[in-house]
Coordinates of C-alpha atoms (C1' of nucleotides) in Angstrom, one line a residue:
Chain A
M160 CA -0.2 -0.4 0.1
I161 CA 2.8 2.1 -1.0
L162 CA 2.3 3.0 -4.6
A163 CA 0.1 4.5 -6.4
Y164 CA -0.5 4.4 -10.0
D165 CA 3.5 4.1 -10.3
V166 CA 4.9 7.7 -11.6
K167 CA 6.8 5.3 -14.1
H168 CA 3.8 3.7 -15.5
M169 CA 1.8 7.1 -15.7
T170 CA 4.6 9.5 -16.9
C171 CA 5.4 6.8 -19.6
Y172 CA 1.6 5.7 -20.6
Y173 CA -0.8 8.8 -19.4
S174 CA 1.7 12.1 -20.1
E175 CA -0.6 12.2 -23.0
M176 CA -3.6 12.7 -21.0
F177 CA -2.2 15.1 -19.0
N178 CA -1.4 16.9 -21.4
E179 CA -5.2 17.2 -23.1
Q180 CA -6.4 17.5 -19.4
E181 CA -9.0 19.8 -19.1
E182 CA -9.8 22.5 -16.0
L183 CA -10.9 19.9 -13.1
T184 CA -12.9 23.6 -11.4
P185 CA -15.6 25.5 -13.2
A186 CA -13.2 29.3 -13.6
G187 CA -15.0 31.9 -10.8
P188 CA -14.6 35.4 -10.2
P189 CA -12.6 35.7 -7.5
L190 CA -14.8 34.6 -4.3
G191 CA -15.2 37.0 -0.6
D192 CA -13.6 34.9 1.7
R193 CA -17.2 33.8 3.3
R194 CA -18.6 33.1 -0.1
A195 CA -15.3 31.4 -0.1
R196 CA -15.7 28.9 2.0
R197 CA -19.4 27.9 1.8
R198 CA -18.0 27.2 -1.4
Q199 CA -15.5 25.0 0.2
E200 CA -18.4 23.4 2.6
T201 CA -20.6 22.4 0.2
I202 CA -17.2 20.3 -2.1
T203 CA -16.8 18.9 0.6
E204 CA -19.3 17.3 1.1
I205 CA -20.4 16.9 -2.1
L206 CA -16.6 14.5 -1.9
D207 CA -18.1 12.7 1.4
I208 CA -21.2 12.1 -0.5
A209 CA -20.4 10.1 -3.1
L210 CA -17.0 8.4 -0.9
D211 CA -20.3 6.9 0.9
V212 CA -22.2 6.5 -3.1
M213 CA -18.8 4.4 -3.5
T214 CA -19.6 2.6 0.2
E215 CA -22.6 1.1 -1.4
E216 CA -22.1 0.7 -5.6
G217 CA -18.6 0.1 -5.7
V218 CA -16.2 2.7 -6.9
N219 CA -17.3 2.1 -10.9
G220 CA -20.5 3.3 -9.5
L221 CA -20.5 6.7 -8.3
S222 CA -23.2 8.1 -9.5
L223 CA -23.3 11.9 -10.2
A224 CA -27.3 12.0 -10.2
E225 CA -27.4 9.8 -6.8
V226 CA -25.1 12.7 -5.5
A227 CA -27.1 16.0 -6.8
R228 CA -30.7 13.7 -5.2
R229 CA -29.0 13.0 -1.3
L230 CA -27.2 16.5 -1.4
G231 CA -30.2 17.4 -2.2
V232 CA -29.7 19.8 -5.0
Q233 CA -30.6 19.3 -9.1
P234 CA -27.8 17.5 -11.1
P235 CA -26.8 20.4 -12.3
S236 CA -26.0 22.3 -9.4
I237 CA -23.0 19.5 -8.7
Y238 CA -20.9 20.7 -12.3
K239 CA -20.6 24.5 -10.7
Y240 CA -18.4 22.9 -8.8
F241 CA -16.6 19.3 -10.5
A242 CA -16.3 20.0 -14.1
S243 CA -17.2 16.2 -14.7
I244 CA -16.8 13.7 -13.1
M245 CA -14.0 12.6 -13.3
A246 CA -12.2 15.4 -11.6
V247 CA -15.3 14.2 -8.9
Y248 CA -12.6 11.2 -8.3
D249 CA -9.5 13.3 -9.8
A250 CA -10.9 15.9 -5.9
L251 CA -11.4 12.0 -3.5
F252 CA -7.6 11.4 -4.9
L253 CA -5.9 14.4 -3.6
R254 CA -8.1 15.1 -0.6
G255 CA -7.4 10.9 -0.1
Q256 CA -3.7 11.2 -0.5
V257 CA -3.8 14.8 1.7
E258 CA -5.3 12.6 4.1
H259 CA -3.6 9.5 4.5
L260 CA 0.1 11.0 4.4
E261 CA -0.6 13.2 7.1
V262 CA -2.2 9.9 9.1
L263 CA 1.0 8.2 8.2
R264 CA 3.1 10.4 8.8
A265 CA 0.9 10.7 13.0
G266 CA 1.3 6.9 13.4
M267 CA 5.0 6.7 12.6
A268 CA 5.4 9.7 14.9
T269 CA 3.9 7.2 18.2
G270 CA 7.0 6.7 19.5
G271 CA 9.8 4.2 18.5
A272 CA 12.4 4.6 15.5
G273 CA 13.6 3.1 12.3
L274 CA 11.6 -0.4 11.3
E275 CA 8.7 0.7 14.6
A276 CA 7.6 4.2 13.7
L277 CA 7.7 2.5 10.1
T278 CA 5.0 -0.5 11.4
K279 CA 3.7 1.5 13.3
G280 CA 2.9 4.5 10.6
L281 CA 2.0 1.6 8.7
E282 CA -1.0 -0.1 10.9
A283 CA -2.1 3.0 10.8
S284 CA -2.2 3.6 7.4
G285 CA -4.2 0.4 7.1
R286 CA -7.1 1.4 9.8
W287 CA -7.8 4.5 8.2
L288 CA -8.2 2.9 5.0
L289 CA -9.4 -0.5 5.9
E290 CA -11.6 2.4 8.1
N291 CA -12.8 4.6 4.0
R292 CA -12.5 1.4 1.7
A293 CA -13.6 3.3 -1.2
L294 CA -11.0 5.8 -0.8
A295 CA -9.3 3.0 -0.1
Q296 CA -9.8 1.1 -3.1
L297 CA -9.5 4.3 -5.6
L298 CA -6.0 5.6 -3.9
F299 CA -4.0 1.9 -4.2
W300 CA -6.4 -0.6 -6.8
R301 CA -7.4 0.3 -10.2
P302 CA -11.3 0.2 -10.5
V303 CA -11.5 2.7 -12.7
P304 CA -10.0 2.3 -15.1
N305 CA -10.9 4.8 -17.8
F306 CA -10.1 7.3 -14.3
A307 CA -6.0 8.4 -13.9
P308 CA -5.4 11.3 -11.6
S309 CA -3.3 14.3 -12.4
P310 CA -0.2 14.5 -11.3
E311 CA -0.9 17.7 -8.9
A312 CA -3.2 14.9 -7.0
F313 CA -0.6 12.1 -7.7
A314 CA 2.5 13.9 -6.5
P315 CA 1.5 12.8 -2.5
S316 CA 2.0 9.7 -3.2
Q317 CA 6.0 10.1 -4.5
E318 CA 6.1 11.9 -1.1
M319 CA 4.7 8.8 0.6
V320 CA 7.8 6.6 -0.9
R321 CA 10.5 9.6 0.7
I322 CA 9.5 9.1 4.3
Q323 CA 9.0 5.6 3.9
R324 CA 12.4 4.5 2.3
E325 CA 14.0 7.1 5.0
A326 CA 12.7 5.4 7.7
L327 CA 13.7 2.7 6.4
A328 CA 16.7 3.9 5.9
G329 CA 16.9 4.8 9.9
A330 CA 16.2 0.8 10.6
V331 CA 19.8 0.5 8.6
A332 CA 21.3 2.9 10.4
A333 CA 20.0 1.6 14.3
G334 CA 21.7 -1.0 13.2
Q335 CA 17.7 -3.0 12.5
L336 CA 18.2 -4.3 10.0
G337 CA 21.5 -4.6 7.1
P338 CA 22.8 -2.2 4.4
A339 CA 20.4 -3.5 1.3
A340 CA 17.0 -2.6 3.1
D341 CA 18.2 1.1 2.0
S342 CA 16.3 0.4 -1.2
D343 CA 13.7 0.9 -3.1
E344 CA 13.3 -2.9 -3.2
A345 CA 12.6 -3.0 0.7
V346 CA 10.1 0.3 -0.3
F347 CA 8.2 -3.0 -2.4
L348 CA 8.9 -5.6 -0.3
V349 CA 6.7 -3.9 2.5
S350 CA 4.6 -2.4 0.1
I351 CA 3.9 -6.4 -0.7
L352 CA 2.8 -6.9 2.8
I353 CA 0.9 -3.8 4.0
T354 CA -1.0 -4.5 0.7
G355 CA -1.7 -8.1 0.8
A356 CA -2.5 -7.7 4.6
L357 CA -5.1 -5.2 3.5
T358 CA -6.5 -6.1 -0.1
Q359 CA -7.3 -10.0 2.2
A360 CA -8.9 -7.8 5.5
M361 CA -10.4 -5.9 2.5
A362 CA -12.3 -8.7 0.5
N363 CA -12.8 -11.5 2.8
E364 CA -13.4 -9.0 6.2
P365 CA -15.4 -6.4 5.3
E366 CA -16.7 -6.2 8.7
L367 CA -13.6 -6.4 10.4
S368 CA -11.2 -3.4 11.7
W369 CA -7.9 -3.6 11.9
G370 CA -6.3 -5.3 14.0
E371 CA -9.3 -8.0 14.4
G372 CA -9.7 -11.2 11.8
R373 CA -6.5 -13.3 10.2
F374 CA -4.7 -11.1 7.6
T375 CA -3.7 -8.2 9.7
P376 CA -2.8 -9.1 13.4
L377 CA 0.2 -11.2 10.7
F378 CA 1.0 -8.0 9.5
P379 CA 3.7 -6.8 12.5
R380 CA 5.0 -10.1 12.8
L381 CA 5.6 -10.0 9.0
M382 CA 7.3 -6.3 9.1
G383 CA 9.4 -8.5 12.2
H384 CA 10.5 -10.9 9.7
L385 CA 12.4 -8.1 8.0
A386 CA 15.3 -8.1 10.2
D387 CA 15.8 -11.9 8.4
I388 CA 15.4 -11.2 4.8
Y389 CA 17.7 -7.9 5.1
P390 CA 19.8 -9.7 8.1
P391 CA 21.9 -6.4 10.0
G392 CA 25.8 -7.1 9.7
Chain B
M1082 CA -4.2 -14.7 -3.6
I1083 CA -6.4 -18.0 -1.5
L1084 CA -9.2 -17.2 -0.5
A1085 CA -12.2 -15.1 -2.4
Y1086 CA -15.2 -13.7 -0.4
D1087 CA -14.9 -16.4 3.3
V1088 CA -16.5 -19.3 3.5
K1089 CA -16.8 -18.4 6.7
H1090 CA -18.0 -14.3 6.6
M1091 CA -19.8 -15.8 3.9
T1092 CA -22.4 -18.0 5.1
C1093 CA -22.7 -15.2 8.1
Y1094 CA -23.8 -12.7 6.1
Y1095 CA -25.8 -13.6 3.2
S1096 CA -26.6 -17.2 3.7
E1097 CA -30.4 -14.7 3.0
M1098 CA -29.4 -14.1 -0.2
F1099 CA -28.9 -17.5 -0.4
N1100 CA -32.1 -18.6 0.3
E1101 CA -34.6 -16.2 -1.9
Q1102 CA -32.1 -16.9 -5.4
E1103 CA -33.8 -17.7 -7.6
E1104 CA -32.7 -19.7 -10.7
L1105 CA -29.2 -18.6 -12.5
T1106 CA -29.8 -20.3 -16.0
P1107 CA -33.4 -20.1 -17.9
A1108 CA -34.6 -23.3 -17.1
G1109 CA -36.0 -24.8 -20.4
P1110 CA -36.8 -29.0 -22.3
P1111 CA -33.9 -31.3 -22.7
L1112 CA -31.7 -30.6 -25.7
G1113 CA -30.1 -32.8 -28.3
D1114 CA -26.0 -33.5 -28.1
R1115 CA -25.5 -30.6 -30.9
R1116 CA -28.4 -28.7 -29.8
A1117 CA -26.5 -28.2 -26.3
R1118 CA -23.2 -27.8 -27.5
R1119 CA -24.3 -25.0 -29.7
R1120 CA -25.7 -23.7 -26.9
Q1121 CA -22.9 -24.9 -24.6
E1122 CA -20.3 -22.0 -27.3
T1123 CA -21.7 -20.1 -26.9
I1124 CA -22.3 -19.1 -23.3
T1125 CA -18.9 -19.1 -23.2
E1126 CA -18.6 -16.8 -26.8
I1127 CA -21.1 -14.1 -24.1
L1128 CA -18.8 -15.1 -21.1
D1129 CA -15.9 -14.3 -23.4
I1130 CA -16.7 -10.5 -24.8
A1131 CA -18.1 -10.5 -21.0
L1132 CA -14.5 -10.9 -19.4
D1133 CA -13.4 -8.3 -22.5
V1134 CA -15.7 -5.8 -21.7
M1135 CA -15.1 -6.2 -17.4
T1136 CA -11.2 -5.2 -18.6
E1137 CA -11.7 -2.4 -20.5
E1138 CA -14.9 -1.2 -18.3
G1139 CA -14.2 -2.6 -15.3
V1140 CA -15.3 -4.9 -13.3
N1141 CA -18.3 -3.2 -12.2
G1142 CA -19.0 -1.8 -15.8
L1143 CA -20.4 -4.5 -17.2
S1144 CA -23.2 -4.5 -19.5
L1145 CA -25.3 -7.2 -20.9
A1146 CA -26.0 -4.6 -24.0
E1147 CA -23.0 -4.2 -24.8
V1148 CA -22.1 -8.6 -24.3
A1149 CA -25.3 -8.4 -27.0
R1150 CA -23.2 -5.3 -28.9
R1151 CA -19.9 -7.1 -29.7
L1152 CA -22.2 -10.7 -29.9
G1153 CA -24.3 -9.8 -32.9
V1154 CA -27.7 -10.5 -31.1
Q1155 CA -30.3 -7.9 -29.4
P1156 CA -30.0 -7.7 -25.9
P1157 CA -33.1 -10.2 -24.7
S1158 CA -31.6 -13.1 -26.6
I1159 CA -29.2 -12.8 -23.8
Y1160 CA -31.7 -13.8 -21.2
K1161 CA -32.1 -16.9 -23.0
Y1162 CA -28.6 -18.1 -21.8
F1163 CA -28.7 -16.2 -18.3
A1164 CA -31.5 -15.1 -16.6
S1165 CA -30.0 -11.4 -15.1
I1166 CA -26.0 -9.8 -15.1
M1167 CA -25.4 -11.7 -12.0
A1168 CA -25.8 -15.2 -13.2
V1169 CA -23.3 -13.9 -15.9
Y1170 CA -20.8 -12.6 -12.3
D1171 CA -21.5 -16.2 -10.9
A1172 CA -20.6 -18.3 -13.9
L1173 CA -17.9 -15.6 -14.4
F1174 CA -17.2 -16.1 -11.2
L1175 CA -17.9 -20.9 -11.6
R1176 CA -15.6 -20.7 -14.3
G1177 CA -12.8 -18.8 -13.2
Q1178 CA -12.3 -20.8 -10.6
V1179 CA -12.2 -23.9 -12.0
E1180 CA -10.2 -22.3 -14.4
H1181 CA -7.4 -20.7 -12.0
L1182 CA -7.2 -24.5 -9.5
E1183 CA -6.8 -26.3 -12.3
V1184 CA -3.7 -23.9 -12.7
L1185 CA -2.7 -23.9 -9.2
R1186 CA -2.8 -27.9 -9.9
A1187 CA -0.4 -28.0 -12.9
G1188 CA 1.6 -25.4 -11.8
M1189 CA 2.2 -27.1 -8.3
A1190 CA 2.7 -30.7 -9.9
T1191 CA 6.0 -29.5 -12.5
G1192 CA 8.2 -30.7 -9.8
G1193 CA 9.4 -30.7 -6.7
A1194 CA 7.5 -30.7 -3.0
G1195 CA 6.2 -29.2 -0.2
L1196 CA 7.2 -26.0 0.1
E1197 CA 8.8 -25.7 -3.7
A1198 CA 5.6 -27.1 -5.4
L1199 CA 3.4 -24.4 -3.1
T1200 CA 5.5 -21.0 -5.2
K1201 CA 5.3 -23.2 -8.4
G1202 CA 1.6 -23.8 -8.3
L1203 CA 1.2 -19.6 -6.8
E1204 CA 4.0 -18.6 -9.7
A1205 CA 1.3 -20.6 -11.8
S1206 CA -1.5 -19.1 -10.8
G1207 CA -0.1 -15.3 -10.3
R1208 CA 1.1 -15.9 -14.2
W1209 CA -2.6 -16.9 -14.7
L1210 CA -4.7 -13.6 -13.3
L1211 CA -2.7 -10.6 -14.7
E1212 CA -2.8 -12.9 -17.7
N1213 CA -7.5 -12.2 -16.7
R1214 CA -7.3 -8.8 -14.7
A1215 CA -10.7 -9.2 -14.5
L1216 CA -11.0 -12.4 -13.8
A1217 CA -9.1 -12.6 -10.5
Q1218 CA -10.3 -9.4 -9.4
L1219 CA -13.8 -10.4 -10.0
L1220 CA -12.4 -13.4 -7.7
F1221 CA -10.1 -12.0 -5.0
W1222 CA -11.2 -8.0 -4.6
R1223 CA -14.9 -7.1 -3.8
P1224 CA -15.7 -5.0 -7.0
V1225 CA -19.5 -4.7 -6.8
P1226 CA -20.7 -4.8 -3.9
N1227 CA -23.7 -6.0 -4.6
F1228 CA -22.7 -9.8 -6.3
A1229 CA -21.5 -11.9 -3.5
P1230 CA -21.1 -15.7 -5.3
S1231 CA -24.0 -18.6 -5.4
P1232 CA -22.7 -21.5 -2.7
E1233 CA -21.3 -23.6 -6.2
A1234 CA -18.7 -21.0 -7.4
F1235 CA -17.6 -20.5 -4.2
A1236 CA -17.0 -24.3 -3.6
P1237 CA -13.7 -24.5 -5.7
S1238 CA -12.0 -22.4 -3.7
Q1239 CA -12.7 -24.3 -0.6
E1240 CA -10.9 -26.7 -2.4
M1241 CA -8.0 -24.5 -2.7
V1242 CA -7.0 -23.8 0.9
R1243 CA -7.5 -27.5 1.0
I1244 CA -4.8 -27.9 -1.5
Q1245 CA -2.2 -25.3 -0.3
R1246 CA -2.7 -26.9 3.7
E1247 CA -1.2 -30.0 2.6
A1248 CA 1.5 -28.4 0.3
L1249 CA 2.6 -27.1 3.8
A1250 CA 2.0 -29.9 5.5
G1251 CA 4.0 -31.9 3.3
A1252 CA 6.8 -28.9 3.2
V1253 CA 6.8 -29.8 7.7
A1254 CA 7.1 -33.3 7.2
A1255 CA 10.2 -32.7 4.2
G1256 CA 11.5 -30.9 7.1
Q1257 CA 11.9 -27.2 4.7
L1258 CA 9.0 -25.4 7.4
G1259 CA 8.8 -26.6 11.6
P1260 CA 5.3 -27.4 12.5
A1261 CA 3.9 -24.2 12.9
A1262 CA 3.3 -24.0 8.9
D1263 CA 0.8 -26.8 9.1
S1264 CA -1.8 -24.2 10.2
D1265 CA -5.0 -22.1 8.2
E1266 CA -2.6 -19.4 9.6
A1267 CA 0.1 -20.6 7.6
V1268 CA -2.2 -20.1 4.4
F1269 CA -3.2 -16.5 5.0
L1270 CA 0.1 -15.2 5.7
V1271 CA 1.2 -17.5 2.5
S1272 CA -2.1 -15.7 1.3
I1273 CA -0.8 -12.2 2.0
L1274 CA 2.7 -12.9 0.5
I1275 CA 1.1 -13.4 -3.2
T1276 CA -2.2 -11.1 -3.2
G1277 CA 0.0 -7.7 -2.0
A1278 CA 2.9 -9.4 -5.1
L1279 CA -0.2 -9.4 -7.5
T1280 CA -2.7 -5.8 -5.8
Q1281 CA -0.1 -3.9 -6.4
A1282 CA 1.7 -5.4 -10.2
M1283 CA -2.6 -5.4 -11.6
A1284 CA -2.4 -1.4 -9.2
N1285 CA 1.2 0.2 -10.6
E1286 CA 2.6 -2.6 -13.9
P1287 CA -1.2 -2.6 -15.7
E1288 CA 0.8 -4.1 -18.9
L1289 CA 3.8 -6.3 -16.7
S1290 CA 3.2 -10.2 -16.4
W1291 CA 5.1 -11.9 -13.7
G1292 CA 7.9 -11.8 -13.0
E1293 CA 8.5 -8.6 -14.6
G1294 CA 8.8 -5.6 -13.1
R1295 CA 9.8 -4.4 -9.2
F1296 CA 6.6 -6.4 -7.3
T1297 CA 6.6 -9.8 -8.6
P1298 CA 9.9 -11.3 -8.9
L1299 CA 10.0 -10.5 -5.1
F1300 CA 7.3 -13.7 -4.3
P1301 CA 9.0 -15.8 -4.6
R1302 CA 12.1 -15.2 -2.3
L1303 CA 9.8 -14.0 0.5
M1304 CA 8.5 -18.4 -0.1
G1305 CA 11.9 -18.4 1.0
H1306 CA 11.2 -16.6 3.8
L1307 CA 9.3 -18.7 5.6
A1308 CA 11.8 -20.9 7.2
D1309 CA 12.4 -17.5 8.6
I1310 CA 8.7 -17.5 10.1
Y1311 CA 8.3 -21.2 10.4
P1312 CA 11.7 -23.0 11.8
P1313 CA 12.2 -26.0 10.7
G1314 CA 13.0 -27.8 14.6
Chain C
dG20 C1' -34.0 -19.3 -30.6
dT21 C1' -34.2 -15.0 -32.9
dC22 C1' -36.2 -11.0 -33.0
dT23 C1' -38.7 -6.2 -32.8
dA24 C1' -41.0 -3.1 -28.7
dT25 C1' -41.4 -1.0 -24.6
dA26 C1' -41.2 -0.6 -19.8
dG27 C1' -39.4 2.2 -17.0
dC28 C1' -35.7 3.7 -15.6
dC29 C1' -31.0 5.9 -14.8
dT30 C1' -26.5 8.3 -16.8
dG31 C1' -23.5 12.8 -17.9
dA32 C1' -23.3 17.2 -19.5
dT33 C1' -25.6 21.3 -21.7
dA34 C1' -28.5 25.9 -22.1
dG35 C1' -30.4 29.5 -20.5
dA36 C1' -34.2 31.5 -16.2
dC37 C1' -34.2 33.8 -12.3
Chain D
dG195 C1' -25.8 29.3 -8.3
dT196 C1' -30.1 27.5 -8.0
dC197 C1' -33.3 25.5 -11.0
dT198 C1' -36.0 23.5 -15.1
dA199 C1' -36.0 21.0 -19.2
dT200 C1' -33.7 18.7 -22.8
dC201 C1' -30.7 16.2 -25.1
dA202 C1' -28.8 12.0 -26.0
dG203 C1' -28.0 8.4 -24.3
dG204 C1' -27.5 3.9 -21.6
dC205 C1' -29.4 0.3 -18.6
dT206 C1' -32.2 -3.7 -17.7
dA207 C1' -35.0 -6.6 -18.3
dT208 C1' -40.1 -8.1 -20.4
dA209 C1' -44.0 -9.7 -24.1
dG210 C1' -44.9 -11.2 -27.9
dA211 C1' -44.1 -12.4 -32.4
dC212 C1' -42.4 -15.5 -35.7

DNA sequence: GTCTATAGCCTGATAGAC
DNA sequence: GTCTATCAGGCTATAGAC
């Protein structure tokens, strides 16, 4: 659960799409503070409702008409806030990446260093993602083939990789892991562990939270065995 | 990639749905061999096209009207073969489980025993699933919240767990792994590894096959480290 | 088993009044 | 920024002729 739509892939295959990309929010005159705040509240509300719909109907089952219905407005009003349904996906992607990054950072800061901090961060991330499953699918699976996040929305994902790489470097410096763990490969390996635990939990235990069930409790143990994969000198 | 919509969950939450489940294929008079064969060919063709559509539009984006269009018939004709779109999902689920089980078995039989056989089987499974990504999503993710496979379609999944449990027991008997590896827990742990590698590959490397890229090549190494998690006496 | 026709929805998106 | 009205299509599913 480290990468989201890998940068390398994106720049290889979607650069053309990015170049053609239209504005995601309708242009408008500058707004007073009060009006701007109200507008932002509505945008937030739309995104929250969109997540509800995606949870019930599948990420791919999002419908702006249904969002409008639940918001209590007519469908055309939604288009004052988002230029298209893809713009809604993109805003959700961006908001999700940003919030997820905060959760990861906060989890890593709860004590410990190096490997311990990384494990705590990923557990916090996992807990949050299981509480936001539609978002987790949008961020880390590929359920909407015709959607590609904009570069801006994708940026936090690269920061996420950097943070984890840093934590692994810390674990090496602390003698918890061998020098080979200060590598992109180790980041990818850790991403397999967290993604596997989360995907299995999401598919097989839709009612359970992080730490419950048969999969997520195994994650910290797997992280502990990183020392077997990258044994300290 | 071991469990598909876990039995325990299913029986807990979907038993009611199962009880109300209607027939999935329309009833009809007994058919001659020729006619029955032709009918089966059409069914197979419908399922193949359905997978194409799901690959392009997302698993959730399946539309029987689009399938009919590509098959060169009118939409109502599809309903002579499947009672509803959910029946198509269910048939795909069943066919996918059965084929996947064959692939796993064949892969495990390519030589070696115990841990080696299990690794080879899961690699064959992974290769096949990356070649059939829409199916992989239907079987092992939960992209269509309103779809639950019928018990018949789900049955092969339990056999899959049994096979892997057996291989782990073999690895214990051969002294490759400690006795604790002869457990459901070990099966779940292995499922985290294969699911993680596959999910990351599917989300981040949509153009690559098994063994290419940054994730799936790590899988055999991770399997090798099972001996660190379950050290042989 | 195929078709036409249709019911009864749904969707994304736009034009233009207020 | 809200609305009504509308375009132009989509969908699942059924009825009934052939």
